[in-house]
Short mmCIF file of N, CA and C in Angstrom, two decimals:
data_model
loop_
_atom_site.label_atom_id
_atom_site.label_comp_id
_atom_site.label_asym_id
_atom_site.label_seq_id
_atom_site.Cartn_x
_atom_site.Cartn_y
_atom_site.Cartn_z
N MET S 1 30.12 57.07 5.93
CA MET S 1 31.52 56.75 6.17
C MET S 1 31.65 55.24 6.37
N PRO S 2 32.61 54.61 5.69
CA PRO S 2 32.79 53.16 5.82
C PRO S 2 33.21 52.78 7.24
N LYS S 3 32.74 51.62 7.65
CA LYS S 3 33.15 51.10 8.97
C LYS S 3 34.56 50.53 8.87
N ARG S 4 35.28 50.68 9.96
CA ARG S 4 36.62 50.10 10.03
C ARG S 4 36.52 48.73 10.71
N VAL S 5 37.34 47.84 10.27
CA VAL S 5 37.35 46.49 10.84
C VAL S 5 38.51 46.39 11.81
N SER S 6 38.26 45.73 12.94
CA SER S 6 39.33 45.51 13.91
C SER S 6 40.02 44.19 13.62
N THR S 7 41.20 44.05 14.18
CA THR S 7 41.93 42.79 14.04
C THR S 7 41.11 41.64 14.62
N LYS S 8 40.43 41.90 15.73
CA LYS S 8 39.59 40.87 16.34
C LYS S 8 38.46 40.45 15.40
N GLN S 9 37.83 41.42 14.73
CA GLN S 9 36.77 41.09 13.79
C GLN S 9 37.30 40.27 12.62
N LEU S 10 38.51 40.61 12.15
CA LEU S 10 39.12 39.83 11.07
C LEU S 10 39.38 38.39 11.52
N LEU S 11 39.87 38.23 12.73
CA LEU S 11 40.11 36.89 13.24
C LEU S 11 38.81 36.12 13.36
N ILE S 12 37.77 36.76 13.85
CA ILE S 12 36.46 36.11 13.96
C ILE S 12 35.96 35.70 12.58
N ALA S 13 36.09 36.61 11.61
CA ALA S 13 35.64 36.33 10.25
C ALA S 13 36.42 35.16 9.65
N CYS S 14 37.73 35.16 9.87
CA CYS S 14 38.57 34.08 9.35
C CYS S 14 38.17 32.75 9.99
N ARG S 15 37.92 32.78 11.27
CA ARG S 15 37.51 31.56 11.98
C ARG S 15 36.16 31.07 11.44
N MET S 16 35.24 32.00 11.20
CA MET S 16 33.94 31.63 10.64
C MET S 16 34.12 30.98 9.27
N SER S 17 35.01 31.54 8.46
CA SER S 17 35.31 30.98 7.15
C SER S 17 35.90 29.58 7.29
N PHE S 18 36.83 29.44 8.22
CA PHE S 18 37.46 28.15 8.48
C PHE S 18 36.43 27.11 8.89
N ASP S 19 35.38 27.57 9.58
CA ASP S 19 34.31 26.68 10.02
C ASP S 19 33.24 26.45 8.95
N GLY S 20 33.46 27.01 7.76
CA GLY S 20 32.58 26.73 6.63
C GLY S 20 31.52 27.77 6.32
N LYS S 21 31.57 28.91 6.99
CA LYS S 21 30.60 29.98 6.71
C LYS S 21 30.94 30.67 5.40
N SER S 22 29.92 31.09 4.68
CA SER S 22 30.11 31.81 3.41
C SER S 22 30.40 33.28 3.68
N ASN S 23 30.89 33.96 2.64
CA ASN S 23 31.11 35.41 2.76
C ASN S 23 29.82 36.10 3.15
N ARG S 24 28.71 35.67 2.58
CA ARG S 24 27.42 36.28 2.87
C ARG S 24 27.07 36.11 4.35
N GLU S 25 27.27 34.92 4.89
CA GLU S 25 26.96 34.67 6.30
C GLU S 25 27.87 35.49 7.22
N ILE S 26 29.13 35.54 6.89
CA ILE S 26 30.09 36.31 7.69
C ILE S 26 29.72 37.80 7.66
N ALA S 27 29.46 38.31 6.47
CA ALA S 27 29.10 39.72 6.31
C ALA S 27 27.85 40.06 7.10
N SER S 28 26.86 39.21 7.00
CA SER S 28 25.59 39.44 7.69
C SER S 28 25.78 39.47 9.20
N GLU S 29 26.53 38.53 9.71
CA GLU S 29 26.73 38.44 11.16
C GLU S 29 27.57 39.59 11.71
N LEU S 30 28.56 40.04 10.92
CA LEU S 30 29.46 41.08 11.42
C LEU S 30 29.05 42.49 10.98
N GLY S 31 28.06 42.59 10.10
CA GLY S 31 27.58 43.91 9.70
C GLY S 31 28.39 44.60 8.62
N PHE S 32 29.00 43.81 7.75
CA PHE S 32 29.74 44.35 6.61
C PHE S 32 29.12 43.81 5.33
N THR S 33 29.62 44.24 4.18
CA THR S 33 29.11 43.72 2.92
C THR S 33 29.88 42.47 2.51
N GLU S 34 29.26 41.71 1.63
CA GLU S 34 29.92 40.52 1.11
C GLU S 34 31.22 40.88 0.38
N ALA S 35 31.19 41.98 -0.36
CA ALA S 35 32.38 42.43 -1.08
C ALA S 35 33.51 42.76 -0.13
N THR S 36 33.18 43.35 1.01
CA THR S 36 34.19 43.68 2.01
C THR S 36 34.84 42.41 2.54
N VAL S 37 34.04 41.42 2.86
CA VAL S 37 34.59 40.15 3.35
C VAL S 37 35.47 39.53 2.28
N SER S 38 35.03 39.59 1.04
CA SER S 38 35.84 39.07 -0.06
C SER S 38 37.19 39.78 -0.13
N ASN S 39 37.20 41.08 0.09
CA ASN S 39 38.46 41.83 0.09
C ASN S 39 39.34 41.47 1.28
N TRP S 40 38.73 41.19 2.42
CA TRP S 40 39.52 40.79 3.59
C TRP S 40 40.34 39.55 3.29
N ARG S 41 39.77 38.64 2.53
CA ARG S 41 40.45 37.37 2.23
C ARG S 41 41.77 37.57 1.49
N LYS S 42 41.94 38.73 0.90
CA LYS S 42 43.17 39.04 0.14
C LYS S 42 44.25 39.67 1.02
N LEU S 43 43.89 40.01 2.25
CA LEU S 43 44.84 40.67 3.15
C LEU S 43 45.87 39.68 3.69
N GLU S 44 47.07 40.17 3.90
CA GLU S 44 48.14 39.32 4.45
C GLU S 44 47.77 38.80 5.84
N ILE S 45 47.14 39.64 6.66
CA ILE S 45 46.77 39.21 8.01
C ILE S 45 45.77 38.06 7.97
N TRP S 46 44.87 38.07 6.98
CA TRP S 46 43.90 36.97 6.83
C TRP S 46 44.66 35.67 6.54
N LYS S 47 45.63 35.76 5.64
CA LYS S 47 46.42 34.58 5.28
C LYS S 47 47.20 34.06 6.48
N GLU S 48 47.69 34.98 7.31
CA GLU S 48 48.41 34.57 8.52
C GLU S 48 47.46 33.87 9.49
N PHE S 49 46.27 34.42 9.68
CA PHE S 49 45.27 33.78 10.54
C PHE S 49 44.91 32.40 10.02
N GLU S 50 44.72 32.28 8.71
CA GLU S 50 44.39 30.98 8.12
C GLU S 50 45.49 29.96 8.40
N THR S 51 46.73 30.38 8.23
CA THR S 51 47.87 29.49 8.48
C THR S 51 47.88 29.03 9.94
N GLU S 52 47.64 29.96 10.85
CA GLU S 52 47.60 29.62 12.28
C GLU S 52 46.46 28.65 12.59
N LEU S 53 45.30 28.87 11.99
CA LEU S 53 44.17 27.98 12.22
C LEU S 53 44.45 26.57 11.68
N ILE S 54 45.04 26.52 10.50
CA ILE S 54 45.38 25.23 9.90
C ILE S 54 46.40 24.50 10.76
N ASP S 55 47.42 25.21 11.22
CA ASP S 55 48.45 24.60 12.08
C ASP S 55 47.83 24.07 13.37
N ALA S 56 46.95 24.86 13.98
CA ALA S 56 46.30 24.44 15.23
C ALA S 56 45.43 23.22 14.99
N TYR S 57 44.73 23.19 13.87
CA TYR S 57 43.87 22.04 13.53
C TYR S 57 44.72 20.79 13.34
N LYS S 58 45.83 20.93 12.63
CA LYS S 58 46.72 19.79 12.41
C LYS S 58 47.28 19.27 13.73
N GLN S 59 47.70 20.18 14.60
CA GLN S 59 48.25 19.78 15.89
C GLN S 59 47.19 19.06 16.73
N HIS S 60 45.98 19.57 16.71
CA HIS S 60 44.89 18.95 17.46
C HIS S 60 44.62 17.54 16.92
N ALA S 61 44.60 17.40 15.60
CA ALA S 61 44.36 16.09 14.98
C ALA S 61 45.47 15.11 15.35
N LEU S 62 46.71 15.58 15.35
CA LEU S 62 47.83 14.71 15.73
C LEU S 62 47.73 14.29 17.20
N ASN S 63 47.35 15.24 18.06
CA ASN S 63 47.19 14.92 19.47
C ASN S 63 46.11 13.87 19.68
N LEU S 64 45.02 13.99 18.97
CA LEU S 64 43.94 13.00 19.08
C LEU S 64 44.40 11.64 18.59
N GLU S 65 45.16 11.65 17.51
CA GLU S 65 45.67 10.40 16.94
C GLU S 65 46.63 9.70 17.91
N ASN S 66 47.41 10.49 18.63
CA ASN S 66 48.41 9.94 19.56
C ASN S 66 47.86 9.74 20.97
N GLY S 67 46.61 10.11 21.17
CA GLY S 67 46.01 9.96 22.50
C GLY S 67 46.45 11.00 23.49
N THR S 68 47.02 12.10 23.00
CA THR S 68 47.45 13.18 23.86
C THR S 68 46.26 14.11 24.12
N PRO S 69 46.01 14.47 25.37
CA PRO S 69 44.90 15.38 25.63
C PRO S 69 45.13 16.74 24.99
N PRO S 70 44.04 17.43 24.59
CA PRO S 70 44.18 18.73 23.94
C PRO S 70 44.77 19.78 24.83
#
């Protein structure tokens, strides 16, 4: 029976991807197949997580540029 992925696992996987990990590395660490991770990337929730991570990164970069503490 296939394993089900939790929202938390998807967020962790997305964060790992954002940090430069490959599908193979993500799959290995979380116990899924590379194909499964590849399919996750097509999900709307993955795209939402990516957008949130990008927005947070941009905000952090702007804060550093302006001397504002994180």
